[in-house]
Amino acid sequence: MKIAVTGGAGFIGSNIVDELILLGHQVLIVDNLYTGKMDNINESAEFAMLDINSPKLVDVFVEFQPEIVIHHAAQVSVSKSLVDPLLDQELNIRGTLNLLQSCLSSKVRKIIYASSAAVYGTPKYLPINEDHSTIPTSFYGISKYVPESYIKIFSDLYGLDYTILRYANVYGPRQDHLGEGGVISIFMNNVLDNKILNIFGDGLQTRDFVFVKDVVSANIAALNNGSEKVVNIGTNNRVSLKDLVKIISKVTQKGVEYKSLDPKPGDIKDSCLDNIKAFEELRWLPEYSLERGLKLTFDFYESSKRNNELEEAR
Ligand SMILES: NC(=O)c1ccc[n+]([C@@H]2O[C@H](COP(=O)([O-])OP(=O)(O)OC[C@H]3O[C@@H](n4cnc5c(N)ncnc54)[C@H](O)[C@@H]3O)[C@@H](O)[C@H]2O)c1
Protein backbone atom coordinates (compact mmCIF):
# COMPACT_ATOMS: atom_id res chain seq x y z
CA MET A 1 0.00 0.00 0.00
CA LYS A 2 1.12 3.61 -0.54
CA ILE A 3 1.12 5.36 2.82
CA ALA A 4 2.15 8.93 3.74
CA VAL A 5 3.33 9.54 7.30
CA THR A 6 3.42 13.13 8.50
CA GLY A 7 5.88 13.65 11.34
CA GLY A 8 7.74 10.54 10.12
CA ALA A 9 11.08 11.97 11.28
CA GLY A 10 9.83 12.27 14.85
CA PHE A 11 9.71 9.84 17.75
CA ILE A 12 6.46 7.94 17.14
CA GLY A 13 6.18 8.61 13.38
CA SER A 14 9.65 7.20 12.60
CA ASN A 15 8.93 4.02 14.56
CA ILE A 16 5.73 3.60 12.50
CA VAL A 17 7.59 4.21 9.23
CA ASP A 18 10.17 1.51 10.08
CA GLU A 19 7.42 -1.05 10.66
CA LEU A 20 5.52 -0.06 7.50
CA ILE A 21 8.71 -0.54 5.45
CA LEU A 22 9.32 -3.94 7.09
CA LEU A 23 5.77 -4.92 6.10
CA GLY A 24 6.53 -4.02 2.48
CA HIS A 25 4.55 -0.77 2.17
CA GLN A 26 5.66 2.16 0.03
CA VAL A 27 6.10 5.13 2.38
CA LEU A 28 6.32 8.89 1.95
CA ILE A 29 7.50 10.90 4.97
CA VAL A 30 6.35 14.52 5.22
CA ASP A 31 8.24 16.38 7.92
CA ASN A 32 9.76 19.86 8.25
CA LEU A 33 12.27 18.67 10.91
CA TYR A 34 10.77 21.08 13.48
CA THR A 35 11.63 18.52 16.18
CA GLY A 36 12.26 15.53 13.92
CA LYS A 37 15.73 14.31 12.98
CA MET A 38 17.38 13.23 9.73
CA ASP A 39 18.84 10.27 11.64
CA ASN A 40 15.31 8.95 12.23
CA ILE A 41 14.43 8.87 8.52
CA ASN A 42 14.20 5.39 7.08
CA GLU A 43 16.34 5.24 3.93
CA SER A 44 13.78 3.11 2.11
CA ALA A 45 11.10 5.79 2.45
CA GLU A 46 10.63 8.83 0.23
CA PHE A 47 11.13 12.07 2.13
CA ALA A 48 9.47 15.44 1.48
CA MET A 49 10.96 18.07 3.78
CA LEU A 50 7.85 20.13 3.97
CA ASP A 51 5.62 21.98 6.42
CA ILE A 52 2.12 20.45 6.51
CA ASN A 53 0.87 24.03 6.11
CA SER A 54 2.65 24.39 2.78
CA PRO A 55 0.58 24.92 -0.39
CA LYS A 56 3.02 22.45 -2.01
CA LEU A 57 1.68 19.59 0.12
CA VAL A 58 -1.15 18.94 -2.31
CA ASP A 59 1.30 18.58 -5.24
CA VAL A 60 3.42 16.13 -3.26
CA PHE A 61 0.32 14.07 -2.46
CA VAL A 62 -1.02 14.21 -6.04
CA GLU A 63 2.33 12.88 -7.22
CA PHE A 64 2.71 10.12 -4.58
CA GLN A 65 -1.01 9.16 -4.49
CA PRO A 66 -1.14 7.81 -0.92
CA GLU A 67 -4.06 5.53 -0.13
CA ILE A 68 -3.70 6.21 3.60
CA VAL A 69 -2.24 9.15 5.52
CA ILE A 70 -0.94 8.55 9.06
CA HIS A 71 -0.86 12.00 10.63
CA HIS A 72 1.69 12.58 13.40
CA ALA A 73 3.15 15.99 12.55
CA ALA A 74 2.39 18.38 15.40
CA GLN A 75 3.66 20.79 17.99
CA VAL A 76 3.65 18.35 20.93
CA SER A 77 4.62 20.44 23.94
CA VAL A 78 1.89 21.43 26.41
CA SER A 79 4.02 24.22 27.89
CA LYS A 80 4.94 25.64 24.47
CA SER A 81 1.23 25.72 23.66
CA LEU A 82 0.67 27.85 26.75
CA VAL A 83 3.48 30.28 25.82
CA ASP A 84 2.65 30.44 22.10
CA PRO A 85 -0.95 29.37 21.46
CA LEU A 86 -0.93 30.90 17.98
CA LEU A 87 1.96 28.70 16.83
CA ASP A 88 0.28 25.68 18.43
CA GLN A 89 -2.92 26.51 16.56
CA GLU A 90 -1.03 27.08 13.29
CA LEU A 91 0.79 23.74 13.36
CA ASN A 92 -1.86 21.50 14.87
CA ILE A 93 -5.17 22.93 13.66
CA ARG A 94 -4.41 24.84 10.45
CA GLY A 95 -1.80 22.24 9.50
CA THR A 96 -4.33 19.41 9.82
CA LEU A 97 -6.88 21.38 7.79
CA ASN A 98 -4.37 21.92 4.95
CA LEU A 99 -3.54 18.21 5.18
CA LEU A 100 -7.23 17.23 4.94
CA GLN A 101 -7.71 19.42 1.85
CA SER A 102 -4.62 17.83 0.28
CA CYS A 103 -6.08 14.39 1.10
CA LEU A 104 -9.27 15.26 -0.80
CA SER A 105 -7.42 16.58 -3.84
CA SER A 106 -5.27 13.46 -4.07
CA LYS A 107 -8.10 10.99 -3.34
CA VAL A 108 -6.69 9.62 -0.09
CA ARG A 109 -8.99 6.88 1.22
CA LYS A 110 -8.31 7.13 4.94
CA ILE A 111 -6.54 9.25 7.57
CA ILE A 112 -5.22 7.85 10.86
CA TYR A 113 -4.84 10.72 13.30
CA ALA A 114 -2.59 10.74 16.37
CA SER A 115 -4.72 12.42 19.03
CA SER A 116 -4.06 12.56 22.74
CA ALA A 117 -5.47 11.91 26.19
CA ALA A 118 -5.02 15.69 26.58
CA VAL A 119 -8.39 16.12 24.82
CA TYR A 120 -10.17 14.79 27.94
CA GLY A 121 -8.80 17.38 30.36
CA THR A 122 -9.17 16.60 34.06
CA PRO A 123 -10.52 13.03 34.40
CA LYS A 124 -13.96 12.70 35.99
CA TYR A 125 -13.38 8.95 36.42
CA LEU A 126 -10.70 6.36 35.73
CA PRO A 127 -9.94 4.62 33.49
CA ILE A 128 -11.11 7.21 30.95
CA ASN A 129 -13.19 5.71 28.15
CA GLU A 130 -13.98 7.34 24.81
CA ASP A 131 -17.38 8.58 26.09
CA HIS A 132 -15.68 10.77 28.71
CA SER A 133 -16.29 14.50 28.26
CA THR A 134 -13.69 16.40 26.22
CA ILE A 135 -12.87 19.57 28.11
CA PRO A 136 -9.15 20.21 27.48
CA THR A 137 -7.21 22.10 30.14
CA SER A 138 -4.39 23.31 27.84
CA PHE A 139 -4.17 24.96 24.42
CA TYR A 140 -2.38 21.80 23.27
CA GLY A 141 -5.43 19.77 24.31
CA ILE A 142 -7.67 22.11 22.28
CA SER A 143 -5.37 21.95 19.27
CA LYS A 144 -5.39 18.13 19.32
CA TYR A 145 -9.18 18.02 19.72
CA VAL A 146 -10.29 20.52 17.04
CA PRO A 147 -8.72 18.44 14.22
CA GLU A 148 -10.82 15.47 15.39
CA SER A 149 -13.95 17.53 14.61
CA TYR A 150 -12.60 18.63 11.21
CA ILE A 151 -11.76 15.01 10.36
CA LYS A 152 -15.29 13.85 11.23
CA ILE A 153 -16.87 16.57 9.08
CA PHE A 154 -14.53 15.76 6.17
CA SER A 155 -15.69 12.20 6.56
CA ASP A 156 -19.40 13.15 6.63
CA LEU A 157 -19.16 15.57 3.71
CA TYR A 158 -16.60 13.92 1.45
CA GLY A 159 -16.41 10.27 2.54
CA LEU A 160 -12.81 10.41 3.80
CA ASP A 161 -12.50 7.44 6.15
CA TYR A 162 -10.65 7.87 9.46
CA THR A 163 -9.49 6.30 12.68
CA ILE A 164 -8.65 8.65 15.54
CA LEU A 165 -6.20 7.19 18.06
CA ARG A 166 -6.03 8.96 21.43
CA TYR A 167 -2.67 8.08 22.96
CA ALA A 168 -1.78 7.89 26.64
CA ASN A 169 1.83 8.79 27.60
CA VAL A 170 4.00 7.20 24.92
CA TYR A 171 7.63 6.28 25.68
CA GLY A 172 10.42 4.36 23.99
CA PRO A 173 13.47 4.57 21.71
CA ARG A 174 14.01 7.90 19.90
CA GLN A 175 11.94 9.98 22.31
CA ASP A 176 13.75 13.26 22.78
CA HIS A 177 15.01 13.82 26.32
CA LEU A 178 15.91 17.45 25.67
CA GLY A 179 13.47 20.25 26.35
CA GLU A 180 9.98 18.86 26.58
CA GLY A 181 10.80 15.14 26.32
CA GLY A 182 8.56 12.66 28.07
CA VAL A 183 9.31 11.99 31.72
CA ILE A 184 10.74 8.52 30.98
CA SER A 185 13.28 9.78 28.44
CA ILE A 186 14.34 12.54 30.83
CA PHE A 187 14.66 10.08 33.75
CA MET A 188 16.60 7.54 31.65
CA ASN A 189 19.12 10.12 30.47
CA ASN A 190 19.56 11.47 33.98
CA VAL A 191 20.21 7.93 35.21
CA LEU A 192 22.87 7.49 32.50
CA ASP A 193 24.49 10.78 33.53
CA ASN A 194 24.30 9.77 37.24
CA LYS A 195 22.06 12.75 37.97
CA ILE A 196 19.34 12.97 40.61
CA LEU A 197 15.83 12.72 39.13
CA ASN A 198 13.42 15.60 39.68
CA ILE A 199 9.84 14.70 40.55
CA PHE A 200 7.39 17.60 40.44
CA GLY A 201 4.92 17.22 43.32
CA ASP A 202 4.70 14.34 45.77
CA GLY A 203 5.37 11.59 43.20
CA LEU A 204 2.01 9.97 43.90
CA GLN A 205 0.54 11.28 40.64
CA THR A 206 -0.14 8.43 38.24
CA ARG A 207 0.22 8.04 34.47
CA ASP A 208 -0.57 5.43 31.84
CA PHE A 209 2.71 4.71 30.00
CA VAL A 210 2.36 2.91 26.68
CA PHE A 211 5.41 1.60 24.81
CA VAL A 212 5.99 3.02 21.32
CA LYS A 213 6.02 -0.45 19.66
CA ASP A 214 2.48 -0.97 20.97
CA VAL A 215 1.49 2.40 19.49
CA VAL A 216 3.03 1.26 16.19
CA SER A 217 0.95 -1.95 16.22
CA ALA A 218 -2.20 0.12 16.90
CA ASN A 219 -1.48 2.20 13.77
CA ILE A 220 -0.87 -0.96 11.74
CA ALA A 221 -4.16 -2.41 13.02
CA ALA A 222 -5.93 0.83 12.01
CA LEU A 223 -4.83 0.44 8.37
CA ASN A 224 -7.65 -2.07 7.86
CA ASN A 225 -9.85 -1.66 10.95
CA GLY A 226 -11.52 1.00 13.10
CA SER A 227 -13.37 2.73 10.28
CA GLU A 228 -14.83 6.08 11.53
CA LYS A 229 -13.90 5.25 15.12
CA VAL A 230 -12.25 7.16 17.97
CA VAL A 231 -10.16 4.78 20.04
CA ASN A 232 -7.97 5.13 23.13
CA ILE A 233 -4.48 3.66 22.94
CA GLY A 234 -3.25 3.03 26.46
CA THR A 235 -2.55 0.16 28.83
CA ASN A 236 -5.55 0.42 31.17
CA ASN A 237 -2.95 0.59 33.97
CA ARG A 238 -1.40 3.47 35.81
CA VAL A 239 1.78 3.81 37.75
CA SER A 240 2.86 6.52 40.19
CA LEU A 241 6.04 8.44 39.44
CA LYS A 242 7.54 7.09 42.69
CA ASP A 243 6.90 3.52 41.54
CA LEU A 244 8.22 4.39 38.08
CA VAL A 245 11.51 5.45 39.69
CA LYS A 246 11.64 2.13 41.57
CA ILE A 247 11.08 0.15 38.35
CA ILE A 248 13.72 2.21 36.50
CA SER A 249 16.14 1.53 39.33
CA LYS A 250 15.48 -2.22 39.02
CA VAL A 251 15.63 -2.31 35.22
CA THR A 252 18.81 -0.23 34.94
CA GLN A 253 20.43 -1.85 37.99
CA LYS A 254 21.53 1.60 39.12
CA GLY A 255 20.88 3.15 42.50
CA VAL A 256 18.51 5.90 41.41
CA GLU A 257 17.91 8.93 43.62
CA TYR A 258 15.21 11.56 43.26
CA LYS A 259 14.17 14.84 44.82
CA SER A 260 10.69 16.36 45.02
CA LEU A 261 10.10 19.82 43.57
CA ASP A 262 7.00 22.02 43.61
CA PRO A 263 4.18 20.61 41.50
CA LYS A 264 3.91 22.01 37.96
CA PRO A 265 0.85 24.26 37.60
CA GLY A 266 -1.91 22.58 35.58
CA ASP A 267 -0.53 19.04 36.01
CA ILE A 268 -3.38 16.56 36.42
CA LYS A 269 -3.24 14.14 39.35
CA ASP A 270 -4.04 10.86 37.63
CA SER A 271 -4.50 9.55 34.12
CA CYS A 272 -5.31 6.15 32.67
CA LEU A 273 -7.01 5.18 29.41
CA ASP A 274 -9.57 2.40 29.09
CA ASN A 275 -8.53 0.21 26.13
CA ILE A 276 -11.56 -2.08 25.73
CA LYS A 277 -12.73 -0.27 22.59
CA ALA A 278 -9.26 -0.65 21.04
CA PHE A 279 -9.63 -4.41 21.45
CA GLU A 280 -13.18 -4.43 20.10
CA GLU A 281 -12.50 -2.23 17.07
CA LEU A 282 -8.86 -2.94 16.25
CA ARG A 283 -8.24 -6.31 17.97
CA TRP A 284 -5.38 -4.39 19.59
CA LEU A 285 -3.87 -5.06 22.99
CA PRO A 286 -0.60 -3.70 24.35
CA GLU A 287 2.06 -6.44 24.45
CA TYR A 288 4.92 -4.77 26.28
CA SER A 289 5.01 -4.72 30.08
CA LEU A 290 6.40 -1.52 31.60
CA GLU A 291 9.53 -3.41 32.74
CA ARG A 292 10.21 -4.79 29.25
CA GLY A 293 9.53 -1.46 27.53
CA LEU A 294 11.75 0.39 30.00
CA LYS A 295 14.58 -2.10 29.50
CA LEU A 296 14.44 -1.69 25.70
CA THR A 297 14.29 2.08 26.11
CA PHE A 298 17.25 2.13 28.48
CA ASP A 299 19.30 -0.08 26.11
CA PHE A 300 18.57 2.40 23.32
CA TYR A 301 19.69 5.45 25.31
CA GLU A 302 22.74 3.63 26.63
CA SER A 303 23.95 2.67 23.16
CA SER A 304 23.15 6.17 21.78
CA LYS A 305 25.26 7.67 24.56
CA ARG A 306 28.12 5.26 23.80
CA ASN A 307 27.95 6.08 20.07
CA ASN A 308 27.94 9.84 20.77
CA GLU A 309 30.99 9.49 23.00
CA LEU A 310 32.81 7.49 20.29
CA GLU A 311 31.89 10.16 17.70
CA GLU A 312 33.24 12.92 19.92
CA ALA A 313 36.47 10.99 20.61
CA ARG A 314 37.17 10.68 16.84
N1 LIG B 1 4.61 11.37 22.76
C1 LIG B 1 3.45 11.23 23.36
O1 LIG B 1 3.38 10.80 24.53
C2 LIG B 1 2.17 11.56 22.65
C3 LIG B 1 0.96 11.42 23.36
C4 LIG B 1 -0.23 11.73 22.71
C5 LIG B 1 -0.23 12.15 21.39
N2 LIG B 1 0.96 12.30 20.73
C6 LIG B 1 0.91 12.77 19.34
O2 LIG B 1 1.72 11.93 18.54
C7 LIG B 1 2.30 12.68 17.47
C8 LIG B 1 3.80 12.45 17.42
O3 LIG B 1 4.38 12.90 18.65
P1 LIG B 1 5.91 12.61 19.03
O4 LIG B 1 5.95 12.42 20.49
O5 LIG B 1 6.46 11.60 18.12
O6 LIG B 1 6.55 14.04 18.76
P2 LIG B 1 7.80 14.48 17.86
O7 LIG B 1 8.03 15.94 18.15
O8 LIG B 1 8.94 13.54 18.03
O9 LIG B 1 7.24 14.30 16.38
C9 LIG B 1 6.52 15.31 15.71
C10 LIG B 1 7.07 15.36 14.29
O10 LIG B 1 6.28 16.29 13.55
C11 LIG B 1 7.15 17.15 12.82
N3 LIG B 1 6.45 18.41 12.59
C12 LIG B 1 6.04 19.30 13.54
N4 LIG B 1 5.40 20.32 12.95
C13 LIG B 1 5.40 20.06 11.61
C14 LIG B 1 4.89 20.76 10.47
N5 LIG B 1 4.25 21.92 10.60
N6 LIG B 1 5.07 20.22 9.25
C15 LIG B 1 5.72 19.02 9.11
N7 LIG B 1 6.23 18.34 10.14
C16 LIG B 1 6.07 18.85 11.38
C17 LIG B 1 8.39 17.28 13.70
O11 LIG B 1 9.54 17.70 12.97
C18 LIG B 1 8.52 15.87 14.24
O12 LIG B 1 9.27 15.05 13.38
C19 LIG B 1 1.89 14.12 17.70
O13 LIG B 1 0.78 14.41 16.89
C20 LIG B 1 1.48 14.16 19.17
O14 LIG B 1 0.53 15.17 19.43
C21 LIG B 1 2.15 12.03 21.32
Short mmCIF file of N, CA and C in Angstrom, two decimals, residues 51-117:
data_model
loop_
_atom_site.label_atom_id
_atom_site.label_comp_id
_atom_site.label_asym_id
_atom_site.label_seq_id
_atom_site.Cartn_x
_atom_site.Cartn_y
_atom_site.Cartn_z
N ASP A 51 6.56 21.63 5.36
CA ASP A 51 5.62 21.98 6.42
C ASP A 51 4.23 21.49 5.98
N ILE A 52 3.47 20.91 6.90
CA ILE A 52 2.12 20.45 6.51
C ILE A 52 1.20 21.62 6.17
N ASN A 53 1.63 22.85 6.50
CA ASN A 53 0.87 24.03 6.11
C ASN A 53 1.19 24.49 4.69
N SER A 54 2.19 23.89 4.07
CA SER A 54 2.65 24.39 2.78
C SER A 54 1.62 24.15 1.68
N PRO A 55 1.45 25.15 0.77
CA PRO A 55 0.58 24.92 -0.39
C PRO A 55 1.12 23.84 -1.32
N LYS A 56 2.43 23.50 -1.14
CA LYS A 56 3.02 22.45 -2.01
C LYS A 56 2.59 21.05 -1.58
N LEU A 57 2.02 20.92 -0.39
CA LEU A 57 1.68 19.59 0.12
C LEU A 57 0.76 18.84 -0.85
N VAL A 58 -0.20 19.59 -1.40
CA VAL A 58 -1.15 18.94 -2.31
C VAL A 58 -0.43 18.35 -3.53
N ASP A 59 0.56 19.08 -4.05
CA ASP A 59 1.30 18.58 -5.24
C ASP A 59 2.06 17.30 -4.89
N VAL A 60 2.67 17.31 -3.69
CA VAL A 60 3.42 16.13 -3.26
C VAL A 60 2.47 14.93 -3.14
N PHE A 61 1.29 15.16 -2.61
CA PHE A 61 0.32 14.07 -2.46
C PHE A 61 -0.21 13.62 -3.84
N VAL A 62 -0.50 14.58 -4.71
CA VAL A 62 -1.02 14.21 -6.04
C VAL A 62 0.01 13.35 -6.75
N GLU A 63 1.30 13.67 -6.56
CA GLU A 63 2.33 12.88 -7.22
C GLU A 63 2.48 11.48 -6.58
N PHE A 64 2.48 11.42 -5.26
CA PHE A 64 2.71 10.12 -4.58
C PHE A 64 1.45 9.24 -4.57
N GLN A 65 0.28 9.89 -4.52
CA GLN A 65 -1.01 9.16 -4.49
C GLN A 65 -1.12 8.20 -3.29
N PRO A 66 -0.99 8.72 -2.07
CA PRO A 66 -1.14 7.81 -0.92
C PRO A 66 -2.58 7.32 -0.80
N GLU A 67 -2.71 6.05 -0.39
CA GLU A 67 -4.06 5.53 -0.13
C GLU A 67 -4.46 5.92 1.30
N ILE A 68 -3.44 5.89 2.19
CA ILE A 68 -3.70 6.21 3.60
C ILE A 68 -2.69 7.26 4.06
N VAL A 69 -3.15 8.18 4.90
CA VAL A 69 -2.24 9.15 5.52
C VAL A 69 -2.26 8.91 7.04
N ILE A 70 -1.08 8.70 7.60
CA ILE A 70 -0.94 8.55 9.06
C ILE A 70 -0.38 9.87 9.57
N HIS A 71 -1.19 10.59 10.33
CA HIS A 71 -0.86 12.00 10.63
C HIS A 71 -0.30 12.17 12.06
N HIS A 72 1.02 12.37 12.11
CA HIS A 72 1.69 12.58 13.40
C HIS A 72 2.39 13.92 13.53
N ALA A 73 2.47 14.69 12.45
CA ALA A 73 3.15 15.99 12.55
C ALA A 73 2.37 16.90 13.50
N ALA A 74 3.06 17.47 14.47
CA ALA A 74 2.39 18.38 15.40
C ALA A 74 3.42 19.07 16.28
N GLN A 75 2.98 20.16 16.88
CA GLN A 75 3.66 20.79 17.99
C GLN A 75 3.18 20.00 19.19
N VAL A 76 4.10 19.34 19.94
CA VAL A 76 3.65 18.35 20.93
C VAL A 76 3.85 18.79 22.39
N SER A 77 4.30 20.02 22.57
CA SER A 77 4.62 20.44 23.94
C SER A 77 3.46 21.24 24.56
N VAL A 78 2.97 20.73 25.71
CA VAL A 78 1.89 21.43 26.41
C VAL A 78 2.36 22.82 26.84
N SER A 79 3.59 22.91 27.39
CA SER A 79 4.02 24.22 27.89
C SER A 79 4.27 25.21 26.77
N LYS A 80 4.79 24.72 25.61
CA LYS A 80 4.94 25.64 24.47
C LYS A 80 3.58 26.16 24.02
N SER A 81 2.57 25.29 24.10
CA SER A 81 1.23 25.72 23.66
C SER A 81 0.71 26.84 24.55
N LEU A 82 1.13 26.82 25.82
CA LEU A 82 0.67 27.85 26.75
C LEU A 82 1.40 29.17 26.50
N VAL A 83 2.68 29.07 26.09
CA VAL A 83 3.48 30.28 25.82
C VAL A 83 3.12 30.85 24.45
N ASP A 84 2.89 29.98 23.47
CA ASP A 84 2.65 30.44 22.10
C ASP A 84 1.44 29.71 21.49
N PRO A 85 0.24 30.08 21.96
CA PRO A 85 -0.95 29.37 21.46
C PRO A 85 -1.20 29.55 19.97
N LEU A 86 -0.71 30.69 19.41
CA LEU A 86 -0.93 30.90 17.98
C LEU A 86 -0.13 29.91 17.15
N LEU A 87 1.12 29.68 17.55
CA LEU A 87 1.96 28.70 16.83
C LEU A 87 1.35 27.30 16.96
N ASP A 88 0.91 26.98 18.16
CA ASP A 88 0.28 25.68 18.43
C ASP A 88 -0.93 25.48 17.52
N GLN A 89 -1.74 26.54 17.42
CA GLN A 89 -2.92 26.51 16.56
C GLN A 89 -2.52 26.35 15.11
N GLU A 90 -1.49 27.10 14.69
CA GLU A 90 -1.03 27.08 13.29
C GLU A 90 -0.57 25.67 12.87
N LEU A 91 0.24 25.05 13.73
CA LEU A 91 0.79 23.74 13.36
C LEU A 91 -0.26 22.64 13.50
N ASN A 92 -1.00 22.65 14.59
CA ASN A 92 -1.86 21.50 14.87
C ASN A 92 -3.25 21.60 14.23
N ILE A 93 -3.81 22.80 14.21
CA ILE A 93 -5.17 22.93 13.66
C ILE A 93 -5.11 23.29 12.18
N ARG A 94 -4.48 24.44 11.87
CA ARG A 94 -4.41 24.84 10.45
C ARG A 94 -3.67 23.80 9.63
N GLY A 95 -2.58 23.26 10.21
CA GLY A 95 -1.80 22.24 9.50
C GLY A 95 -2.65 21.02 9.16
N THR A 96 -3.47 20.58 10.09
CA THR A 96 -4.33 19.41 9.82
C THR A 96 -5.36 19.74 8.74
N LEU A 97 -5.88 20.98 8.79
CA LEU A 97 -6.88 21.38 7.79
C LEU A 97 -6.26 21.38 6.39
N ASN A 98 -5.05 21.92 6.26
CA ASN A 98 -4.37 21.92 4.95
C ASN A 98 -4.12 20.48 4.50
N LEU A 99 -3.78 19.62 5.48
CA LEU A 99 -3.54 18.21 5.18
C LEU A 99 -4.84 17.55 4.66
N LEU A 100 -5.95 17.85 5.34
CA LEU A 100 -7.23 17.23 4.94
C LEU A 100 -7.61 17.66 3.52
N GLN A 101 -7.38 18.95 3.21
CA GLN A 101 -7.71 19.42 1.85
C GLN A 101 -6.82 18.73 0.82
N SER A 102 -5.54 18.52 1.20
CA SER A 102 -4.62 17.83 0.28
C SER A 102 -5.05 16.37 0.11
N CYS A 103 -5.59 15.78 1.18
CA CYS A 103 -6.08 14.39 1.10
C CYS A 103 -7.22 14.30 0.08
N LEU A 104 -8.14 15.28 0.14
CA LEU A 104 -9.27 15.26 -0.80
C LEU A 104 -8.80 15.37 -2.24
N SER A 105 -7.88 16.33 -2.47
CA SER A 105 -7.42 16.58 -3.84
C SER A 105 -6.67 15.40 -4.42
N SER A 106 -6.08 14.57 -3.54
CA SER A 106 -5.27 13.46 -4.07
C SER A 106 -5.98 12.11 -3.84
N LYS A 107 -7.25 12.20 -3.47
CA LYS A 107 -8.10 10.99 -3.34
C LYS A 107 -7.58 9.98 -2.32
N VAL A 108 -7.10 10.50 -1.20
CA VAL A 108 -6.69 9.62 -0.09
C VAL A 108 -7.95 8.92 0.42
N ARG A 109 -7.82 7.63 0.75
CA ARG A 109 -8.99 6.88 1.22
C ARG A 109 -9.25 7.08 2.71
N LYS A 110 -8.13 7.13 3.48
CA LYS A 110 -8.31 7.13 4.94
C LYS A 110 -7.20 7.94 5.62
N ILE A 111 -7.55 8.60 6.72
CA ILE A 111 -6.54 9.25 7.57
C ILE A 111 -6.56 8.59 8.95
N ILE A 112 -5.36 8.32 9.47
CA ILE A 112 -5.22 7.85 10.86
C ILE A 112 -4.58 9.01 11.62
N TYR A 113 -5.28 9.49 12.63
CA TYR A 113 -4.84 10.72 13.30
C TYR A 113 -4.37 10.43 14.73
N ALA A 114 -3.16 10.90 15.03
CA ALA A 114 -2.59 10.74 16.37
C ALA A 114 -3.15 11.82 17.29
N SER A 115 -4.18 11.48 18.05
CA SER A 115 -4.72 12.42 19.03
C SER A 115 -4.14 12.07 20.40
N SER A 116 -4.71 12.65 21.43
CA SER A 116 -4.06 12.56 22.74
C SER A 116 -5.08 12.50 23.87
N ALA A 117 -4.66 11.89 24.97
CA ALA A 117 -5.47 11.91 26.19
C ALA A 117 -5.70 13.34 26.68
#
